[in-house]
XYZ file of N, CA, C and O in Angstrom:
680
model
N -23.518 -18.383 68.754
C -24.636 -18.117 67.863
C -25.396 -19.416 67.623
O -24.807 -20.470 67.416
N -26.689 -19.319 67.618
C -27.563 -20.460 67.325
C -28.081 -20.299 65.899
O -28.716 -19.302 65.575
N -27.792 -21.312 65.067
C -28.158 -21.252 63.655
C -29.056 -22.428 63.308
O -28.775 -23.568 63.692
N -30.122 -22.138 62.587
C -31.039 -23.154 62.090
C -30.912 -23.208 60.577
O -30.993 -22.178 59.899
N -30.705 -24.411 60.031
C -30.631 -24.602 58.580
C -31.761 -25.534 58.169
O -31.853 -26.662 58.656
N -32.625 -25.049 57.283
C -33.700 -25.862 56.728
C -33.295 -26.303 55.335
O -33.028 -25.474 54.464
N -33.231 -27.624 55.134
C -32.935 -28.158 53.810
C -34.215 -28.313 53.010
O -35.271 -28.614 53.573
N -34.098 -28.121 51.702
C -35.239 -28.241 50.811
C -34.766 -28.851 49.502
O -33.966 -28.243 48.786
N -35.250 -30.083 49.224
C -34.868 -30.766 47.986
C -35.712 -32.019 47.844
O -36.209 -32.563 48.831
N -35.845 -32.478 46.614
C -36.555 -33.733 46.395
C -35.730 -34.878 46.966
O -34.516 -34.764 47.175
N -36.390 -35.987 47.217
C -35.712 -37.179 47.720
C -34.604 -37.585 46.758
O -34.777 -37.536 45.543
N -33.463 -37.969 47.301
C -32.355 -38.438 46.482
C -31.467 -37.354 45.907
O -30.539 -37.644 45.153
N -31.706 -36.096 46.271
C -30.923 -34.985 45.716
C -29.629 -34.711 46.462
O -28.801 -33.938 45.988
N -29.468 -35.280 47.632
C -28.233 -35.062 48.376
C -28.378 -34.255 49.652
O -27.391 -33.741 50.166
N -29.591 -34.132 50.173
C -29.794 -33.381 51.427
C -28.964 -33.958 52.565
O -28.237 -33.235 53.253
N -29.085 -35.248 52.779
C -28.375 -35.885 53.889
C -26.869 -35.845 53.681
O -26.113 -35.672 54.639
N -26.432 -35.985 52.442
C -24.999 -35.896 52.137
C -24.495 -34.494 52.433
O -23.450 -34.309 53.056
N -25.251 -33.487 52.018
C -24.859 -32.099 52.285
C -24.800 -31.860 53.795
O -23.833 -31.261 54.307
N -25.821 -32.319 54.513
C -25.868 -32.117 55.969
C -24.686 -32.789 56.656
O -24.055 -32.212 57.549
N -24.374 -34.010 56.248
C -23.258 -34.729 56.865
C -21.933 -34.058 56.540
O -21.058 -33.946 57.401
N -21.762 -33.590 55.319
C -20.536 -32.869 54.966
C -20.418 -31.608 55.816
O -19.335 -31.286 56.316
N -21.509 -30.907 56.006
C -21.500 -29.712 56.850
C -21.117 -30.083 58.282
O -20.277 -29.427 58.901
N -21.702 -31.158 58.796
C -21.411 -31.594 60.168
C -19.938 -31.964 60.330
O -19.323 -31.655 61.352
N -19.363 -32.601 59.328
C -17.967 -33.019 59.401
C -16.992 -31.847 59.325
O -15.827 -31.992 59.707
N -17.446 -30.703 58.829
C -16.546 -29.568 58.622
C -16.858 -28.361 59.516
O -16.235 -27.311 59.360
N -17.819 -28.506 60.421
C -18.178 -27.427 61.347
C -18.336 -27.997 62.757
O -18.582 -29.188 62.920
N -18.266 -27.118 63.744
C -18.400 -27.547 65.138
C -19.848 -27.447 65.601
O -20.617 -26.604 65.114
N -20.192 -28.293 66.560
C -21.489 -28.229 67.256
C -22.680 -28.268 66.303
O -23.592 -27.443 66.391
N -22.675 -29.227 65.393
C -23.752 -29.377 64.414
C -24.559 -30.622 64.751
O -24.003 -31.700 64.963
N -25.870 -30.444 64.793
C -26.794 -31.551 65.008
C -27.716 -31.637 63.809
O -28.212 -30.617 63.331
N -27.955 -32.853 63.333
C -28.843 -33.071 62.189
C -30.105 -33.759 62.688
O -30.028 -34.796 63.351
N -31.246 -33.179 62.369
C -32.542 -33.793 62.664
C -33.087 -34.279 61.331
O -33.382 -33.477 60.445
N -33.188 -35.592 61.186
C -33.545 -36.192 59.903
C -34.862 -36.952 60.017
O -34.991 -37.854 60.850
N -35.812 -36.609 59.166
C -37.088 -37.335 59.163
C -36.866 -38.803 58.798
O -37.518 -39.688 59.368
N -35.933 -39.083 57.897
C -35.646 -40.481 57.538
C -35.092 -41.258 58.731
O -35.488 -42.398 58.982
N -34.160 -40.654 59.458
C -33.591 -41.332 60.635
C -34.666 -41.602 61.675
O -34.679 -42.661 62.303
N -35.561 -40.650 61.853
C -36.649 -40.842 62.822
C -37.589 -41.954 62.374
O -38.053 -42.746 63.197
N -37.857 -42.042 61.082
C -38.687 -43.146 60.568
C -38.026 -44.494 60.855
O -38.688 -45.437 61.274
N -36.716 -44.550 60.643
C -36.004 -45.800 60.902
C -36.040 -46.125 62.398
O -36.270 -47.268 62.789
N -35.802 -45.128 63.213
C -35.790 -45.324 64.663
C -37.158 -45.754 65.190
O -37.261 -46.667 66.002
N -38.205 -45.124 64.702
C -39.561 -45.389 65.222
C -40.254 -46.562 64.544
O -41.091 -47.219 65.158
N -39.929 -46.810 63.267
C -40.644 -47.847 62.526
C -39.781 -48.939 61.952
O -40.289 -49.836 61.275
N -38.468 -48.856 62.171
C -37.582 -49.914 61.730
C -37.087 -49.807 60.303
O -36.266 -50.602 59.873
N -37.578 -48.825 59.531
C -37.144 -48.674 58.137
C -37.289 -47.214 57.716
O -38.190 -46.513 58.172
N -36.381 -46.784 56.830
C -36.403 -45.400 56.360
C -37.706 -45.039 55.662
O -38.156 -43.902 55.719
N -38.298 -45.999 54.982
C -39.488 -45.717 54.181
C -40.791 -46.115 54.877
O -41.852 -46.067 54.272
N -40.707 -46.450 56.161
C -41.904 -46.820 56.917
C -42.669 -45.549 57.292
O -42.191 -44.731 58.075
N -43.862 -45.399 56.743
C -44.664 -44.189 56.974
C -45.786 -44.402 57.992
O -46.685 -43.582 58.094
N -45.714 -45.478 58.755
C -46.779 -45.800 59.705
C -46.788 -44.914 60.942
O -47.792 -44.851 61.641
N -45.701 -44.225 61.218
C -45.588 -43.449 62.458
C -45.365 -41.959 62.180
O -44.663 -41.285 62.926
N -45.966 -41.463 61.114
C -45.685 -40.094 60.685
C -46.005 -39.034 61.750
O -45.251 -38.085 61.911
N -47.091 -39.192 62.477
C -47.421 -38.200 63.516
C -46.299 -38.128 64.549
O -45.863 -37.030 64.932
N -45.817 -39.273 64.974
C -44.728 -39.312 65.952
C -43.416 -38.814 65.347
O -42.639 -38.125 66.018
N -43.160 -39.135 64.079
C -41.951 -38.654 63.406
C -41.898 -37.130 63.442
O -40.889 -36.531 63.829
N -42.998 -36.479 63.057
C -42.988 -35.017 62.966
C -43.037 -34.353 64.333
O -42.482 -33.263 64.514
N -43.635 -35.010 65.305
C -43.597 -34.505 66.692
C -42.155 -34.512 67.187
O -41.649 -33.525 67.719
N -41.479 -35.647 67.006
C -40.075 -35.773 67.427
C -39.170 -34.844 66.622
O -38.196 -34.308 67.166
N -39.467 -34.667 65.346
C -38.677 -33.778 64.495
C -38.618 -32.385 65.127
O -37.535 -31.824 65.327
N -39.781 -31.844 65.482
C -39.845 -30.514 66.109
C -39.195 -30.515 67.487
O -38.465 -29.582 67.842
N -39.459 -31.549 68.270
C -38.872 -31.635 69.614
C -37.348 -31.716 69.556
O -36.658 -31.088 70.371
N -36.824 -32.475 68.608
C -35.372 -32.612 68.494
C -34.718 -31.309 68.058
O -33.618 -30.978 68.515
N -35.362 -30.549 67.182
C -34.836 -29.232 66.804
C -34.673 -28.382 68.062
O -33.624 -27.776 68.293
N -35.693 -28.348 68.905
C -35.635 -27.561 70.143
C -34.599 -28.116 71.115
O -33.855 -27.354 71.747
N -34.544 -29.442 71.253
C -33.590 -30.071 72.171
C -32.155 -29.713 71.777
O -31.357 -29.309 72.631
N -31.835 -29.826 70.496
C -30.472 -29.524 70.061
C -30.193 -28.025 70.109
O -29.066 -27.615 70.401
N -31.199 -27.205 69.844
C -31.040 -25.748 69.956
C -30.603 -25.379 71.366
O -29.747 -24.528 71.572
N -31.198 -26.049 72.337
C -30.931 -25.724 73.735
C -29.691 -26.424 74.297
O -29.300 -26.170 75.439
N -29.053 -27.272 73.512
C -27.916 -28.053 74.001
C -26.664 -27.205 74.235
O -25.858 -27.521 75.097
N -26.508 -26.137 73.459
C -25.305 -25.302 73.538
C -25.651 -23.858 73.185
O -26.643 -23.590 72.526
N -24.752 -22.969 73.575
C -24.924 -21.567 73.188
C -24.516 -21.335 71.742
O -25.074 -20.478 71.062
N -23.528 -22.102 71.279
C -23.052 -21.994 69.907
C -23.384 -23.320 69.224
O -22.710 -24.328 69.456
N -24.437 -23.325 68.395
C -24.924 -24.573 67.822
C -25.560 -24.320 66.463
O -26.111 -23.244 66.211
N -25.452 -25.324 65.593
C -26.176 -25.310 64.329
C -27.048 -26.551 64.295
O -26.578 -27.652 64.547
N -28.329 -26.363 63.999
C -29.268 -27.473 63.864
C -29.735 -27.499 62.416
O -30.246 -26.501 61.899
N -29.551 -28.651 61.781
C -29.962 -28.827 60.387
C -31.216 -29.694 60.357
O -31.222 -30.805 60.888
N -32.271 -29.184 59.738
C -33.526 -29.927 59.556
C -33.483 -30.579 58.181
O -33.561 -29.895 57.153
N -33.346 -31.904 58.177
C -33.179 -32.675 56.948
C -34.486 -33.389 56.600
O -34.783 -34.467 57.098
N -35.268 -32.739 55.740
C -36.498 -33.313 55.180
C -36.751 -32.590 53.858
O -36.088 -31.607 53.563
N -37.701 -33.062 53.069
C -37.817 -32.554 51.700
C -38.251 -31.086 51.600
O -37.665 -30.338 50.844
N -39.310 -30.679 52.251
C -39.760 -29.274 52.227
C -39.789 -28.695 50.809
O -39.218 -27.643 50.552
N -40.478 -29.380 49.895
C -40.424 -28.978 48.488
C -41.450 -27.908 48.110
O -41.415 -27.397 46.999
N -42.345 -27.585 49.043
C -43.308 -26.511 48.763
C -43.169 -25.414 49.818
O -42.727 -25.655 50.941
N -43.558 -24.211 49.433
C -43.366 -23.054 50.296
C -44.136 -23.148 51.606
O -43.674 -22.643 52.627
N -45.277 -23.800 51.595
C -46.073 -23.954 52.823
C -45.225 -24.541 53.951
O -45.264 -24.059 55.090
N -44.424 -25.555 53.664
C -43.592 -26.189 54.691
C -42.390 -25.327 55.052
O -41.998 -25.239 56.219
N -41.807 -24.687 54.067
C -40.678 -23.787 54.346
C -41.132 -22.645 55.254
O -40.444 -22.288 56.209
N -42.296 -22.088 54.949
C -42.843 -21.008 55.778
C -43.163 -21.518 57.178
O -42.885 -20.842 58.173
N -43.734 -22.722 57.273
C -44.041 -23.298 58.588
C -42.793 -23.290 59.477
O -42.826 -22.825 60.613
N -41.682 -23.817 58.965
C -40.462 -23.861 59.775
C -39.870 -22.470 59.976
O -39.364 -22.158 61.054
N -39.949 -21.628 58.952
C -39.455 -20.260 59.100
C -40.169 -19.511 60.210
O -39.553 -18.760 60.967
N -41.472 -19.732 60.340
C -42.277 -19.077 61.377
C -42.163 -19.769 62.736
O -42.041 -19.116 63.763
N -42.283 -21.093 62.742
C -42.476 -21.811 64.009
C -41.191 -22.119 64.765
O -41.220 -22.300 65.984
N -40.073 -22.203 64.071
C -38.810 -22.492 64.748
C -38.300 -21.183 65.346
O -38.047 -20.222 64.629
N -38.180 -21.172 66.672
C -37.776 -19.955 67.378
C -36.513 -20.213 68.192
O -36.079 -21.344 68.357
N -35.953 -19.122 68.713
C -34.794 -19.232 69.593
C -33.467 -19.330 68.872
O -32.441 -19.607 69.492
N -33.443 -19.087 67.572
C -32.203 -19.107 66.794
C -31.833 -17.675 66.422
O -32.697 -16.835 66.167
N -30.529 -17.415 66.378
C -30.041 -16.102 65.973
C -30.076 -15.925 64.460
O -30.150 -14.803 63.962
N -29.992 -17.053 63.757
C -29.941 -17.008 62.296
C -30.679 -18.208 61.733
O -30.544 -19.321 62.240
N -31.441 -17.969 60.664
C -32.136 -19.043 59.953
C -31.689 -19.014 58.492
O -31.709 -17.959 57.856
N -31.326 -20.195 57.998
C -30.821 -20.318 56.629
C -31.667 -21.349 55.882
O -31.918 -22.433 56.393
N -32.073 -21.002 54.690
C -32.762 -21.936 53.802
C -31.754 -22.412 52.762
O -31.170 -21.600 52.037
N -31.521 -23.727 52.716
C -30.625 -24.315 51.726
C -31.478 -25.142 50.770
O -32.083 -26.135 51.161
N -31.524 -24.711 49.523
C -32.277 -25.395 48.482
C -31.295 -26.130 47.575
O -30.341 -25.532 47.078
N -31.531 -27.421 47.425
C -30.714 -28.232 46.528
C -31.619 -28.643 45.364
O -32.558 -29.400 45.553
N -31.383 -28.076 44.205
C -32.216 -28.349 43.031
C -31.332 -28.855 41.923
O -30.578 -28.118 41.307
N -31.397 -30.148 41.684
C -30.512 -30.787 40.729
C -31.275 -31.339 39.536
O -32.480 -31.473 39.563
N -30.539 -31.718 38.553
C -31.061 -32.324 37.340
C -31.791 -33.627 37.675
O -31.264 -34.469 38.410
N -33.001 -33.798 37.149
C -33.804 -34.990 37.432
C -33.081 -36.270 37.015
O -33.027 -37.232 37.785
N -32.508 -36.287 35.819
C -31.833 -37.494 35.338
C -30.713 -37.906 36.289
O -30.598 -39.081 36.657
N -29.910 -36.949 36.696
C -28.800 -37.269 37.600
C -29.307 -37.690 38.983
O -28.744 -38.583 39.609
N -30.383 -37.078 39.449
C -30.968 -37.470 40.737
C -31.428 -38.924 40.684
O -31.174 -39.700 41.609
N -32.091 -39.304 39.601
C -32.556 -40.684 39.452
C -31.375 -41.663 39.406
O -31.426 -42.734 40.026
N -30.314 -41.288 38.710
C -29.137 -42.157 38.623
C -28.436 -42.295 39.970
O -28.071 -43.392 40.384
N -28.237 -41.187 40.649
C -27.540 -41.203 41.935
C -28.357 -41.920 42.996
O -27.799 -42.596 43.869
N -29.662 -41.796 42.927
C -30.546 -42.480 43.867
C -30.279 -43.993 43.852
O -30.306 -44.654 44.883
N -29.992 -44.518 42.682
C -29.750 -45.962 42.536
C -28.441 -46.409 43.198
O -28.239 -47.595 43.447
N -27.555 -45.465 43.501
C -26.279 -45.788 44.142
C -26.383 -45.891 45.656
O -25.440 -46.333 46.316
N -27.511 -45.471 46.198
C -27.703 -45.523 47.645
C -27.868 -46.963 48.112
O -28.158 -47.856 47.317
N -27.753 -47.149 49.404
C -28.056 -48.440 49.998
C -29.477 -48.809 49.604
O -30.362 -47.950 49.560
N -29.739 -50.079 49.323
C -31.056 -50.494 48.824
C -32.191 -50.108 49.772
O -33.321 -49.894 49.325
N -31.931 -49.978 51.057
C -32.969 -49.583 52.018
C -33.361 -48.115 51.893
O -34.368 -47.697 52.446
N -32.543 -47.335 51.187
C -32.791 -45.897 51.062
C -33.192 -45.485 49.649
O -33.467 -44.319 49.400
N -33.208 -46.409 48.705
C -33.581 -46.069 47.329
C -35.058 -45.696 47.280
O -35.916 -46.403 47.800
N -35.339 -44.580 46.628
C -36.698 -44.076 46.469
C -37.180 -44.466 45.071
O -36.440 -44.317 44.095
N -38.421 -44.942 44.931
C -38.933 -45.280 43.592
C -38.888 -44.065 42.653
O -39.169 -42.935 43.059
N -38.537 -44.318 41.395
C -38.441 -43.249 40.404
C -39.713 -42.419 40.323
O -39.654 -41.190 40.210
N -40.875 -43.076 40.383
C -42.130 -42.322 40.243
C -42.325 -41.332 41.397
O -42.929 -40.274 41.218
N -41.806 -41.649 42.572
C -41.915 -40.733 43.723
C -41.037 -39.507 43.481
O -41.475 -38.365 43.690
N -39.827 -39.739 43.015
C -38.927 -38.607 42.729
C -39.500 -37.740 41.613
O -39.524 -36.509 41.710
N -40.015 -38.362 40.556
C -40.609 -37.596 39.447
C -41.806 -36.779 39.923
O -41.975 -35.623 39.524
N -42.621 -37.348 40.792
C -43.774 -36.628 41.338
C -43.323 -35.421 42.172
O -43.918 -34.341 42.095
N -42.267 -35.608 42.936
C -41.736 -34.484 43.723
C -41.251 -33.363 42.807
O -41.473 -32.189 43.089
N -40.589 -33.722 41.705
C -40.149 -32.708 40.739
C -41.345 -31.949 40.173
O -41.292 -30.732 39.999
N -42.419 -32.654 39.880
C -43.614 -32.010 39.327
C -44.269 -31.064 40.331
O -44.866 -30.060 39.949
N -44.163 -31.378 41.621
C -44.798 -30.570 42.663
C -43.875 -29.524 43.277
O -44.306 -28.746 44.123
N -42.627 -29.506 42.863
C -41.625 -28.584 43.397
C -42.054 -27.130 43.223
O -42.571 -26.753 42.168
N -41.860 -26.330 44.245
C -42.091 -24.882 44.167
C -40.787 -24.157 44.448
O -40.070 -24.500 45.400
N -40.500 -23.177 43.621
C -39.358 -22.312 43.903
C -39.703 -21.456 45.120
O -40.865 -21.067 45.291
N -38.734 -21.151 45.972
C -39.019 -20.269 47.115
C -39.469 -18.896 46.619
O -38.835 -18.312 45.742
N -40.582 -18.421 47.158
C -41.074 -17.100 46.772
C -40.610 -16.054 47.793
O -39.958 -16.381 48.788
N -40.946 -14.799 47.544
C -40.480 -13.712 48.421
C -41.001 -13.856 49.842
O -40.274 -13.595 50.798
N -42.256 -14.275 49.996
C -42.783 -14.465 51.345
C -41.972 -15.522 52.087
O -41.583 -15.330 53.243
N -41.712 -16.633 51.434
C -40.922 -17.702 52.052
C -39.556 -17.178 52.468
O -39.117 -17.377 53.612
N -38.875 -16.521 51.565
C -37.526 -16.026 51.846
C -37.508 -14.993 52.966
O -36.494 -14.847 53.655
N -38.630 -14.316 53.190
C -38.679 -13.292 54.246
C -38.524 -13.892 55.648
O -38.204 -13.175 56.594
N -38.723 -15.185 55.790
C -38.590 -15.840 57.096
C -37.162 -16.340 57.357
O -36.896 -16.893 58.423
N -36.264 -16.144 56.411
C -34.899 -16.631 56.539
C -33.917 -15.471 56.386
O -34.162 -14.534 55.632
N -32.827 -15.567 57.121
C -31.790 -14.535 57.061
C -30.855 -14.740 55.869
O -30.197 -13.798 55.430
N -30.800 -15.980 55.397
C -29.902 -16.296 54.289
C -30.536 -17.385 53.431
O -31.244 -18.255 53.944
N -30.263 -17.320 52.143
C -30.767 -18.302 51.182
C -29.586 -18.814 50.375
O -28.859 -18.041 49.758
N -29.380 -20.130 50.408
C -28.304 -20.763 49.653
C -28.943 -21.727 48.663
O -29.774 -22.544 49.042
N -28.543 -21.615 47.415
C -29.067 -22.510 46.381
C -27.908 -23.303 45.791
O -26.902 -22.735 45.399
N -28.099 -24.616 45.736
C -27.092 -25.509 45.179
C -27.709 -26.178 43.953
O -28.672 -26.926 44.072
N -27.156 -25.863 42.782
C -27.687 -26.394 41.532
C -26.821 -27.490 40.933
O -27.285 -28.271 40.124
N -25.563 -27.530 41.320
C -24.691 -28.525 40.697
C -24.520 -29.726 41.624
O -24.687 -29.629 42.835
N -24.179 -30.832 41.021
C -23.998 -32.059 41.778
C -22.700 -31.971 42.561
O -21.721 -31.408 42.103
N -22.698 -32.491 43.765
C -21.479 -32.564 44.557
C -21.322 -33.994 45.036
O -22.266 -34.747 45.138
N -20.105 -34.364 45.302
C -19.818 -35.718 45.747
C -18.843 -35.611 46.905
O -17.964 -34.763 46.893
N -19.005 -36.435 47.889
C -18.115 -36.402 49.031
C -17.754 -37.817 49.451
O -18.542 -38.496 50.087
N -16.558 -38.244 49.078
C -16.128 -39.582 49.475
C -16.003 -39.671 50.985
O -16.252 -40.718 51.583
N -15.663 -38.560 51.630
C -15.563 -38.514 53.088
C -16.911 -38.862 53.727
O -16.994 -39.631 54.676
N -17.974 -38.319 53.175
C -19.315 -38.598 53.688
C -19.690 -40.044 53.395
O -20.212 -40.747 54.252
N -19.431 -40.501 52.196
C -19.794 -41.871 51.826
C -19.132 -42.896 52.736
O -19.705 -43.937 53.009
N -17.928 -42.580 53.212
C -17.251 -43.491 54.142
C -17.893 -43.476 55.513
O -17.785 -44.421 56.260
N -18.566 -42.386 55.838
C -19.025 -42.209 57.212
C -20.476 -42.553 57.458
O -20.893 -42.686 58.584
N -21.288 -42.691 56.374
C -22.689 -42.807 56.730
C -23.557 -43.540 55.753
O -23.144 -44.607 55.300
N -24.743 -43.119 55.422
C -25.837 -43.962 54.941
C -25.628 -44.752 53.657
O -26.459 -45.549 53.303
N -24.519 -44.558 52.976
C -24.279 -45.405 51.813
C -24.000 -46.843 52.256
O -24.129 -47.762 51.501
N -23.601 -47.000 53.526
C -23.316 -48.320 54.087
C -24.490 -48.848 54.882
O -24.548 -50.022 55.208
N -25.382 -47.990 55.294
C -26.448 -48.314 56.251
C -27.457 -49.296 55.718
O -28.101 -49.146 54.770
């Protein structure tokens, strides 16, 4: 089965941590991360100079990993905080047997605190996170119609296994 998972959350909410935990506990999982592509193409997670290329590669990598195996899960790790973007991926991503929308919506205060625990290269300014909270849209019925499953995570989770393996050290 080919499964596509679209993550949706403000910066610093734990999207990448959730994706990595999923990858560590499931087989044949590939993560396509807009932050990783920014680092790869521009040398830093927060470098926005190559956005056209980042999003081109983002879509290409989803397709590349989809086609890598018959049984595969591809996780799209980017904010997607408004329905327009969720619908875009729900419509445009093809060739998957199942599409899942995972929304991580956490307390603003805790998001701001946890953001400060990240590697300094990945810390997002508080005003950016607050702005994302102000612009956040709950998934509506039209958005959900493009997905076979909807998972909402409201509580904070922590994974020492993930912290040992990835971007907290990066």
